[in-house]
mmCIF file of C-alpha atoms in Angstrom:
data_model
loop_
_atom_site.group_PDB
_atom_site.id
_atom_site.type_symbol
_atom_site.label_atom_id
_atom_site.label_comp_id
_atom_site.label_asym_id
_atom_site.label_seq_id
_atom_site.Cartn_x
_atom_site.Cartn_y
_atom_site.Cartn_z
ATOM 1 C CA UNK A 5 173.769 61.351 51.207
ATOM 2 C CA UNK A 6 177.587 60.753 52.842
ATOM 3 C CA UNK A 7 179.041 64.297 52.470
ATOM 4 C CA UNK A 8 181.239 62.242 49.952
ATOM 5 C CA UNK A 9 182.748 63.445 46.741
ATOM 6 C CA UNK A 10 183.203 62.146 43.482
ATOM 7 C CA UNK A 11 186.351 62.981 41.944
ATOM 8 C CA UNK A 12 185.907 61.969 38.178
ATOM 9 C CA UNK A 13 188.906 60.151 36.521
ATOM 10 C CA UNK A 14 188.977 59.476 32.668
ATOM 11 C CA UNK A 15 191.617 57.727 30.828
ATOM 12 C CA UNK A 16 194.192 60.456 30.741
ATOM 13 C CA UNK A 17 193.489 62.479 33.549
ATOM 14 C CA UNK A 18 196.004 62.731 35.829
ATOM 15 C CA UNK A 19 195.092 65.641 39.195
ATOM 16 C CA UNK A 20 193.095 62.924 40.664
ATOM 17 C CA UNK A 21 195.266 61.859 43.775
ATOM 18 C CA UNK A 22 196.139 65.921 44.216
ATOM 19 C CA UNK A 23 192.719 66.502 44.494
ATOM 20 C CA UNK A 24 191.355 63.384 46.989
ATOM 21 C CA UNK A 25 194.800 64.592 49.172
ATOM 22 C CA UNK A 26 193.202 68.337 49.455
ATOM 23 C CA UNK A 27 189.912 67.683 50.007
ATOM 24 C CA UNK A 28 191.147 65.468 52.474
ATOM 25 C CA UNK A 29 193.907 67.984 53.985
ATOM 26 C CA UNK A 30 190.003 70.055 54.237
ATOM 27 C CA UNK A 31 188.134 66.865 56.290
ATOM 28 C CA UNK A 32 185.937 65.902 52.886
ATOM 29 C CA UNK A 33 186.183 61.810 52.627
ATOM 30 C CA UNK A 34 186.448 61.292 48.492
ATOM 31 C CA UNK A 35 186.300 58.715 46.155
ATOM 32 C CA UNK A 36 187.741 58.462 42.459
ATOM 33 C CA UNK A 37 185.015 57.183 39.883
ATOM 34 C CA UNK A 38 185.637 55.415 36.762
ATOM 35 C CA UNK A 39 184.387 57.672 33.554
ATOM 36 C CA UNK A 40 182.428 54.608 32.620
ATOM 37 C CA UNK A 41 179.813 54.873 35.856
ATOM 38 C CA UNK A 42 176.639 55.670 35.103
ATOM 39 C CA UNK A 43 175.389 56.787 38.021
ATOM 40 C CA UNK A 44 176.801 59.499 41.409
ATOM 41 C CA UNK A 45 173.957 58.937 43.448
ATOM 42 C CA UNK A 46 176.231 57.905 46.559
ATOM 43 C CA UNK A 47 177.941 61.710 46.274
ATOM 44 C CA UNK A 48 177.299 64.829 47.497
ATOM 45 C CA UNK A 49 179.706 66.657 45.212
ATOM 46 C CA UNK A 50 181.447 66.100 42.039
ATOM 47 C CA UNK A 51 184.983 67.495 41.102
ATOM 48 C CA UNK A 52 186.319 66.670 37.392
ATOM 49 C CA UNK A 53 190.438 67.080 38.046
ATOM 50 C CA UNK A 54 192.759 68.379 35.234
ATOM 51 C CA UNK A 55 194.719 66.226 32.745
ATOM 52 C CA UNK A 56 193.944 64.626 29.347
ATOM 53 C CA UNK A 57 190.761 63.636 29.373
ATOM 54 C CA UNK A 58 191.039 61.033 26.241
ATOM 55 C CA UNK A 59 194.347 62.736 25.046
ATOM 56 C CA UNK A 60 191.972 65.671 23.943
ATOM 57 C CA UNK A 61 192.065 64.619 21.056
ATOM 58 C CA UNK A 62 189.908 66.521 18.783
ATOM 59 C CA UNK A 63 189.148 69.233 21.627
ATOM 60 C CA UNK A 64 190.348 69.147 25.147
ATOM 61 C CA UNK A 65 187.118 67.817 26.322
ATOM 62 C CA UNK A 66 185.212 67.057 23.501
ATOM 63 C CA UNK A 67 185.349 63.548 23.500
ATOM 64 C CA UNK A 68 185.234 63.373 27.434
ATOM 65 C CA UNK A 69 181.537 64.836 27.488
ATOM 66 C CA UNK A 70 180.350 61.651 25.514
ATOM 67 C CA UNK A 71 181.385 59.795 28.402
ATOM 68 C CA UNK A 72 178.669 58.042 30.597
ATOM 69 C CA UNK A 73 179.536 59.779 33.742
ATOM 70 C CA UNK A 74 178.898 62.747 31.916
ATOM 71 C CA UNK A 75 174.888 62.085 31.528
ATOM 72 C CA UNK A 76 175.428 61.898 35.789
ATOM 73 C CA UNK A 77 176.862 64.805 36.162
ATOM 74 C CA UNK A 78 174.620 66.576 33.706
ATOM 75 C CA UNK A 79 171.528 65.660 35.931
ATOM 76 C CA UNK A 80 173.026 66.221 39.105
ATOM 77 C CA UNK A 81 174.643 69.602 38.143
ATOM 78 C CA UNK A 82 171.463 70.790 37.257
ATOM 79 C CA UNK A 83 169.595 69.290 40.378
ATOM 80 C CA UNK A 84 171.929 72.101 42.404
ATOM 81 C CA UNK A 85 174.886 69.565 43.223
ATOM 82 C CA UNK A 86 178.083 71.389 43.935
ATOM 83 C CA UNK A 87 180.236 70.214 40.891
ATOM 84 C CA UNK A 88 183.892 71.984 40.464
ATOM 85 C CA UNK A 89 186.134 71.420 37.284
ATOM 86 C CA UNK A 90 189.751 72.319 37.080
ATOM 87 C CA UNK A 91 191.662 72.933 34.353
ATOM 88 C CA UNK A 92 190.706 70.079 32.000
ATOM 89 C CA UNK A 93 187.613 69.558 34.192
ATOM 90 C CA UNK A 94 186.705 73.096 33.287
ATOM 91 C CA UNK A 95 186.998 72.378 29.268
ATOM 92 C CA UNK A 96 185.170 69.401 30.047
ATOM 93 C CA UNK A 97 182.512 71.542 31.957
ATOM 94 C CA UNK A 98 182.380 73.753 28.780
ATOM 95 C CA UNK A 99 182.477 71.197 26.079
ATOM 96 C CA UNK A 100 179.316 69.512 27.921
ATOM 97 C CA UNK A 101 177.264 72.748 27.918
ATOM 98 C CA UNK A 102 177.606 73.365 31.944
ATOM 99 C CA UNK A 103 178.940 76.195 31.387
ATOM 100 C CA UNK A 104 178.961 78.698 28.683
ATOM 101 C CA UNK A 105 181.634 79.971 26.444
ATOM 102 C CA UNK A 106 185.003 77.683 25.681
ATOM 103 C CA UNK A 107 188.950 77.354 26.084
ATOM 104 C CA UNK A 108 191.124 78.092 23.163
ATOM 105 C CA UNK A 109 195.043 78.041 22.824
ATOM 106 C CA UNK A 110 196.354 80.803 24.513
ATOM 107 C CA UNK A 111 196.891 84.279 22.954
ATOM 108 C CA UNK A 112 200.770 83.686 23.072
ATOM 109 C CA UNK A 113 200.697 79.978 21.804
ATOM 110 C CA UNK A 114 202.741 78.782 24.810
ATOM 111 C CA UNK A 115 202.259 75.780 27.150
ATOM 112 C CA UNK A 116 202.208 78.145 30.625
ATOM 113 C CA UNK A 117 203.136 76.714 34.051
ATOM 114 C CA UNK A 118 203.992 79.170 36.624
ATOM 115 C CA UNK A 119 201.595 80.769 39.735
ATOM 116 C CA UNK A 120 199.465 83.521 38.955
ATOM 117 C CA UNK A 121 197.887 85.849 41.602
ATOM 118 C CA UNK A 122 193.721 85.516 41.144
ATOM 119 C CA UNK A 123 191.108 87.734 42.514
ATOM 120 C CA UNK A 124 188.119 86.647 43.838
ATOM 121 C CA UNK A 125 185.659 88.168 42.098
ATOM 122 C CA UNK A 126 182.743 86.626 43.292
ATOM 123 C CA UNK A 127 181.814 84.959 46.616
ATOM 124 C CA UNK A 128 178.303 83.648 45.241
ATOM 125 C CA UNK A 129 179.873 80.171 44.056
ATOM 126 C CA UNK A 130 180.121 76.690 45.628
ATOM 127 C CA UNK A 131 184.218 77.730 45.462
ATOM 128 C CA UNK A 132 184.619 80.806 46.612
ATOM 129 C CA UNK A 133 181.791 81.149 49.360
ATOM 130 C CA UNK A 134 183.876 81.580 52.218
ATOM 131 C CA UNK A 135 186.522 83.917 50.657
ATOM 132 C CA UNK A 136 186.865 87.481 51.462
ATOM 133 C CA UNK A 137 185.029 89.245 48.085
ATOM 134 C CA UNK A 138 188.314 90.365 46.250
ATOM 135 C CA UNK A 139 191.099 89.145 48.132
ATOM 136 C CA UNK A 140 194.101 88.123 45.620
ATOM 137 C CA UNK A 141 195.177 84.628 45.918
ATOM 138 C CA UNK A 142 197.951 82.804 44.521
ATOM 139 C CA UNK A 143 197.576 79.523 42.542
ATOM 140 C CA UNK A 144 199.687 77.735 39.880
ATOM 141 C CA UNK A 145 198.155 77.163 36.197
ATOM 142 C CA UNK A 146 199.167 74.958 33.857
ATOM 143 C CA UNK A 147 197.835 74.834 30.177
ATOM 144 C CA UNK A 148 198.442 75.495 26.929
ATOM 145 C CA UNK A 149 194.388 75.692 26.114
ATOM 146 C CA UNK A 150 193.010 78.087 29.138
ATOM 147 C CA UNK A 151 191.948 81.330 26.969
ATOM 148 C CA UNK A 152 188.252 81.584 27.943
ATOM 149 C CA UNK A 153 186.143 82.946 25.022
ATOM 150 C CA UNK A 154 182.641 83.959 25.041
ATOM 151 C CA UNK A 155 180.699 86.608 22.767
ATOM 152 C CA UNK A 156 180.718 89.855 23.722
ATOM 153 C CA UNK A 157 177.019 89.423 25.096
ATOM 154 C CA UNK A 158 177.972 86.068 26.821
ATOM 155 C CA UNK A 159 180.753 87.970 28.493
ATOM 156 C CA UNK A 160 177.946 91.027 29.681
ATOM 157 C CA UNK A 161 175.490 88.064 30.615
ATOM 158 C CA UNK A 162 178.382 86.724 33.052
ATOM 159 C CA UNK A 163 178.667 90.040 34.528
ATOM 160 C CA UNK A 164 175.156 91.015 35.024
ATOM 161 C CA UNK A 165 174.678 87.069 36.987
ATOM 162 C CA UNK A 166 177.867 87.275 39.014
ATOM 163 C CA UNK A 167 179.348 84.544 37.483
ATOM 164 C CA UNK A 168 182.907 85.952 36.651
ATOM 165 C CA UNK A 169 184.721 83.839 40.303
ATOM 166 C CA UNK A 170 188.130 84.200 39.584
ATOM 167 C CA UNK A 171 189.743 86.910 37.427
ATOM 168 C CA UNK A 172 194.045 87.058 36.622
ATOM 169 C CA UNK A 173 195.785 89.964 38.036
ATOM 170 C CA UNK A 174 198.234 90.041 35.036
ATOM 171 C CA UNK A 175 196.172 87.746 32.371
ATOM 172 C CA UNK A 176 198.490 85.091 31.328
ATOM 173 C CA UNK A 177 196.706 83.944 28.176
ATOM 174 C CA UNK A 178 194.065 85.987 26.611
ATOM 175 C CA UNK A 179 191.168 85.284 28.001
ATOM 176 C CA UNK A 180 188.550 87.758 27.694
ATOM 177 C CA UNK A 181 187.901 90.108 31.313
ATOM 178 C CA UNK A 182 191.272 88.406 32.701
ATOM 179 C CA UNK A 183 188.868 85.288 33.121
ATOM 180 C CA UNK A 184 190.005 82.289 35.119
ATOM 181 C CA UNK A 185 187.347 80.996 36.166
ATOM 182 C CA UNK A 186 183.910 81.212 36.302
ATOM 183 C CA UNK A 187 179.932 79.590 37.577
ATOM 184 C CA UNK A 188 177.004 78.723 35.984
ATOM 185 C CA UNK A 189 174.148 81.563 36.406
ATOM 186 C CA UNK A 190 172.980 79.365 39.841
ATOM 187 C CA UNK A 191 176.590 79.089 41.363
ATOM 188 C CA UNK A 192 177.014 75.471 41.887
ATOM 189 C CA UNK A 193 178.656 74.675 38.514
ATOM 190 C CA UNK A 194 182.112 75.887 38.619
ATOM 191 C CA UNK A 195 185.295 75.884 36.134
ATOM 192 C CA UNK A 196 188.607 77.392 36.832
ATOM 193 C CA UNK A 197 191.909 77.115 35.415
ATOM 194 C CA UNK A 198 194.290 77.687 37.895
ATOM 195 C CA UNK A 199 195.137 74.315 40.094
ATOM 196 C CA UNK A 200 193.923 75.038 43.637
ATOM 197 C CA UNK A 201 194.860 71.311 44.676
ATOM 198 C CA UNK A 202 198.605 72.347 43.997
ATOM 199 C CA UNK A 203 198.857 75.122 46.688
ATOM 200 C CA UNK A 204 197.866 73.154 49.653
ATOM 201 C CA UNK A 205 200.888 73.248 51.140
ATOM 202 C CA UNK A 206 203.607 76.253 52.257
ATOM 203 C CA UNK A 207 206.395 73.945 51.430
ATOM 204 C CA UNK A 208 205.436 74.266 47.715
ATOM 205 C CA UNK A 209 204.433 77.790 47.813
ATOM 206 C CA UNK A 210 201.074 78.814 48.695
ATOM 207 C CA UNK A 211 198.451 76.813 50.798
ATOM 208 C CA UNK A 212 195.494 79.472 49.183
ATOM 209 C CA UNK A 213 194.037 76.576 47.271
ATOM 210 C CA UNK A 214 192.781 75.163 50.359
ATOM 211 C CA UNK A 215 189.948 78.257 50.322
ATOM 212 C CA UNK A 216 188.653 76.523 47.224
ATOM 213 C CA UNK A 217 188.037 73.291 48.981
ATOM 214 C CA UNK A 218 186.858 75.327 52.296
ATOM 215 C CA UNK A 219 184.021 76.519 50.223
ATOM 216 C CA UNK A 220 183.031 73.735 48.867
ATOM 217 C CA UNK A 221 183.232 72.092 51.994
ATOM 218 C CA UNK A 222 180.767 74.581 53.345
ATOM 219 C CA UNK A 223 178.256 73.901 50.529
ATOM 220 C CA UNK A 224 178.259 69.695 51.723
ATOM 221 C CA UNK A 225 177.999 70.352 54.931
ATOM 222 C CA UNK B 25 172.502 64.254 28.482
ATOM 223 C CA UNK B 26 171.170 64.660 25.234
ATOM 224 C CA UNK B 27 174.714 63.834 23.559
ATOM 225 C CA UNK B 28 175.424 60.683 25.119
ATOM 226 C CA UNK B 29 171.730 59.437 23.903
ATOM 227 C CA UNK B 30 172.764 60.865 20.442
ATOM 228 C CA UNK B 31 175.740 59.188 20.183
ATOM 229 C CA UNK B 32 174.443 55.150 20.608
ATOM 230 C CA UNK B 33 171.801 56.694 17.963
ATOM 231 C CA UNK B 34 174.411 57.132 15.525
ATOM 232 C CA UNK B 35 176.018 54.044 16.865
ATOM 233 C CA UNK B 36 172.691 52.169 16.011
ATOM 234 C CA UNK B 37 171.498 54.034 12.765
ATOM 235 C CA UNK B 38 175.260 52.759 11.699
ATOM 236 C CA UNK B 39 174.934 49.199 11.934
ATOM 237 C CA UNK B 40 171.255 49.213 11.000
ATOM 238 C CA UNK B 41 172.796 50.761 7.744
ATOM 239 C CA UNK B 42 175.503 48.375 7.172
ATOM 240 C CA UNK B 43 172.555 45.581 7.505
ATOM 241 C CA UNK B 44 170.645 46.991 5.004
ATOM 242 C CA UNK B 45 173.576 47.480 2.735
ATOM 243 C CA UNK B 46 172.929 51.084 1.713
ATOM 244 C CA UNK B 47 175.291 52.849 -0.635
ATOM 245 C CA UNK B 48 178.757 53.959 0.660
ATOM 246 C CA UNK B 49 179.861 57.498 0.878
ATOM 247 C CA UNK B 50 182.900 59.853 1.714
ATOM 248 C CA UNK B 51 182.603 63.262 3.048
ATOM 249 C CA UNK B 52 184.705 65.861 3.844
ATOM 250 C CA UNK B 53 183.964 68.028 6.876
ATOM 251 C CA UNK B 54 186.638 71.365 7.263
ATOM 252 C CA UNK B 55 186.245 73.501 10.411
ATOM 253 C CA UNK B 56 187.930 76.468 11.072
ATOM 254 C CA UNK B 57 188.178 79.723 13.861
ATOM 255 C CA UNK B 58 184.913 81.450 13.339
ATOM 256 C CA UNK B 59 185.464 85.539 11.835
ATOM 257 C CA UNK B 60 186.628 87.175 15.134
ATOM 258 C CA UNK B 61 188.200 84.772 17.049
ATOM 259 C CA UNK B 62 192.125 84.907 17.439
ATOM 260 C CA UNK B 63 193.556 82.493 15.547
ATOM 261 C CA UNK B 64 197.491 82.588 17.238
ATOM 262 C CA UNK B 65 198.571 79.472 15.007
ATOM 263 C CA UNK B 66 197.622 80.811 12.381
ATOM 264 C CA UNK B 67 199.550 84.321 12.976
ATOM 265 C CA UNK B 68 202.737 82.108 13.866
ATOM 266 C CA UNK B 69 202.813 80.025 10.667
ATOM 267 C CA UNK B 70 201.666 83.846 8.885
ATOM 268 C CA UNK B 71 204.893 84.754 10.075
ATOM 269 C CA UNK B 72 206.871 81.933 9.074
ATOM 270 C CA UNK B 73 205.319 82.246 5.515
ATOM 271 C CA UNK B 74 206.764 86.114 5.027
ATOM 272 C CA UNK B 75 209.796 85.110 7.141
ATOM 273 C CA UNK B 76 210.310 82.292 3.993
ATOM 274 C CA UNK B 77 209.914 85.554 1.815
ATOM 275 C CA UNK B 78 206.445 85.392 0.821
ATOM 276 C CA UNK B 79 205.605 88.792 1.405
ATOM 277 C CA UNK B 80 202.068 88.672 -0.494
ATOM 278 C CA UNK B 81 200.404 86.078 1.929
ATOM 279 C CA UNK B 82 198.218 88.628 4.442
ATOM 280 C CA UNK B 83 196.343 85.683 6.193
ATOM 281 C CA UNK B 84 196.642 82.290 7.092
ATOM 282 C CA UNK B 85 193.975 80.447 8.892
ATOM 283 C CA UNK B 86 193.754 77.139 10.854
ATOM 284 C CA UNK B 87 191.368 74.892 11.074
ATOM 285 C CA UNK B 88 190.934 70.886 11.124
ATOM 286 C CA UNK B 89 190.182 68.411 7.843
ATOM 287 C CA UNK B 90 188.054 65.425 8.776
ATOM 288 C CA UNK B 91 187.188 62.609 6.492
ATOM 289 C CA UNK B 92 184.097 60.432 7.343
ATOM 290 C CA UNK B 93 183.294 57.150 5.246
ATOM 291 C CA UNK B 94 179.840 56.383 5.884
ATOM 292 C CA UNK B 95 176.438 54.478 4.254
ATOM 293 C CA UNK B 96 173.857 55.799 3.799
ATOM 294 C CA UNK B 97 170.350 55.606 1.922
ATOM 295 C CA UNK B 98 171.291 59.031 -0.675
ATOM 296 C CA UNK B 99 173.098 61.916 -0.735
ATOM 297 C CA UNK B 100 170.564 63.616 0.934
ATOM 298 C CA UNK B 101 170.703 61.150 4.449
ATOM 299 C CA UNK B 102 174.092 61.122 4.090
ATOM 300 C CA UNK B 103 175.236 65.052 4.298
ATOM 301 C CA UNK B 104 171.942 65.036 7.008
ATOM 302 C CA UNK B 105 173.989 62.430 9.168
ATOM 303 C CA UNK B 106 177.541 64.266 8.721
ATOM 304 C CA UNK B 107 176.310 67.398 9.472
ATOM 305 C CA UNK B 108 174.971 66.452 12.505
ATOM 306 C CA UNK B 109 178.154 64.810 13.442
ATOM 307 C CA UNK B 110 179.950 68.047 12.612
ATOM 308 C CA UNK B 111 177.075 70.339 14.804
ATOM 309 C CA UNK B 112 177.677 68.086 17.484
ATOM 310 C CA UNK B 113 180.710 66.740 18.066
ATOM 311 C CA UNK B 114 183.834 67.946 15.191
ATOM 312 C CA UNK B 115 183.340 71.472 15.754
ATOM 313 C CA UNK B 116 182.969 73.803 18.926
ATOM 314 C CA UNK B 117 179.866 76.366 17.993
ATOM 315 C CA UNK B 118 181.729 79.192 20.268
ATOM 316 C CA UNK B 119 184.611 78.826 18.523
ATOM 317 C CA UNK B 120 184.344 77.549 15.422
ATOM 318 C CA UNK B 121 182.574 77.352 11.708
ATOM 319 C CA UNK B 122 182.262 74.190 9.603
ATOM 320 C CA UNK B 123 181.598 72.987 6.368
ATOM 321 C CA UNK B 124 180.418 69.639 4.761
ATOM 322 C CA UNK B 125 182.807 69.563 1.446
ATOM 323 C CA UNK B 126 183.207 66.759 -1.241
ATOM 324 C CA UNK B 127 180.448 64.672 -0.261
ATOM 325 C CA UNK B 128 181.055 62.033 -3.445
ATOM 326 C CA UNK B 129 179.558 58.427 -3.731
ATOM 327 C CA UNK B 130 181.920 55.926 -2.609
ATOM 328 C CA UNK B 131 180.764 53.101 -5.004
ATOM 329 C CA UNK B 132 183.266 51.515 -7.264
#
């Protein structure tokens, strides 16, 4: 182990340098791996960027999870590996059964990019677990497909495990319980929405992404 | 995990088909929003219907239309093998239903 991360590029994603430049801004060395690699021994975490994974086509993400990376960061995932998935990465996450429920087009049927303010609501995941429990941060999102749906027993399942991380203040697009972003029932799986790797810097707004990348820094470590 | 060892199974039952020269097939898998779950394109073309002054339509619905040639031994392998498909890759289970339509023989 090299306290390295993965960050996972398929054809059509398109976050990847964003992300290596914040978890570098954090002191986390990176690399980007090819979709086609069979293996992540050499990492210690594993972040799946946002894009367009294989022009999700079909579903955002449902071609992506057929991927051989994807049988890596299946095992490793569920070995305990800190594993974060952002926007597409999320749907990705989802598609791959990582995490439960799944994105749909947004309640309003508009593409949204703007920032939204996010509160913490949990501090039990590899990305939030050195945040303040319910401090409101501000990050940008950008999708058209980010309305997380779950059944109504899924959704009281998430609760009961503390797996609800990141909830909108003023829910942009339907999901259900404000929901932007949330862990698998052990914490180390998580998918979010919002872009943390585009608020690393005041000049363009907000630097509160770099919590996200804090915590996970604190889980390699 | 499972998925990506599915897939070269398909990938391999396929060409062992083709070798065998089994009897060709088309199928038609639909897949649409399950009951319950919004459906916002299909409220905004809803609204374009009426707006076009066809007040009696209450409901559109979206979906996808996928058509799969395949070969396969019967008609029995050959809605098995589509159905899987559909289960595991052309429709999401949290979101959506599906339905193998029009299975015909493809045989001239």
């Amino acid at each position: 182990m090299s306290g390295k991360v993965a960050v996972v590029v398929f054809p059509g994603t398109n976050c990847e340098h964003d992300v290596v430049r914040a978890l570098t801004l954090v002191g986390l060395r990176s690399e980007l791996v090819w979709h086609g690699q069979g293996s992540l021994d050499d990492y210690d975490a594993i972040v799946i960027p946002g894009g367009f994974a294989h022009g999700d086509y079909l579903r955002p993400g449902a071609i992506a999870r057929f991927s051989n990376v994807m049988a890596a960061i299946i095992d490793r995932a569920n070995e305990g590996t800190p594993t974060l998935g952002i926007c597409n990465g999320f749907q990705v996450l989802t598609e791959a059964g990582l995490l439960p429920g799944a994105l749909q087009k947004n309640s309003g049927l508009k593409f949204i990019c703007r920032a939204e303010k996010i509160e913490v609501a949990s501090v039990a995941s590899i990305a939030s677990s050195t945040i303040v429990p319910n401090q409101v941060i501000e990050l940008p999102i950008n999708h058209f497909e980010g309305n997380y749906t779950i059944s109504q027993d899924g959704y009281e399942k998430l609760l009961e495990n503390d797996q609800v991380v990141f909830r909108y203040l003023d829910n942009p697009n339907g999901s259900i319980g404000s929901i932007a972003g949330i862990s698998n029932a052990a914490g180390n799986v998580v998918g979010m929405m919002p872009h943390p790797e585009r608020a690393t810097d005041a000049l363009l707004g907000s630097t509160d992404g770099l919590l996200i990348f804090e915590s996970l820094k604190a889980k390699i470590s | 995990m499972g998925d990506c060892r599915l897939m070269v199974a398909f990938a391999r039952h396929g060409s062992m088909n083709r070798s065998i020269s089994k009897l060709k097939y088309e199928a038609v898998v639909e897949v649409l929003l399950k009951e319950g779950v919004s459906d916002p394109e299909g409220v905004a073309i809803l609204d374009a219907v009426v707006s076009l002054g066809y007040g009696s339509v209450t409901k559109v619905a979206s979906g996808k239309f996928f058509r799969l040639m395949l070969h396969a031994e019967d008609e029995h392998s050959a809605a098995d093998v589509v159905t899987e498909i559909a289960e595991r890759l052309l429709s999401n289970p949290v979101l959506e239903d599906f339905r193998v339509r029009d299975l015909i023989s493809a045989n001239s």
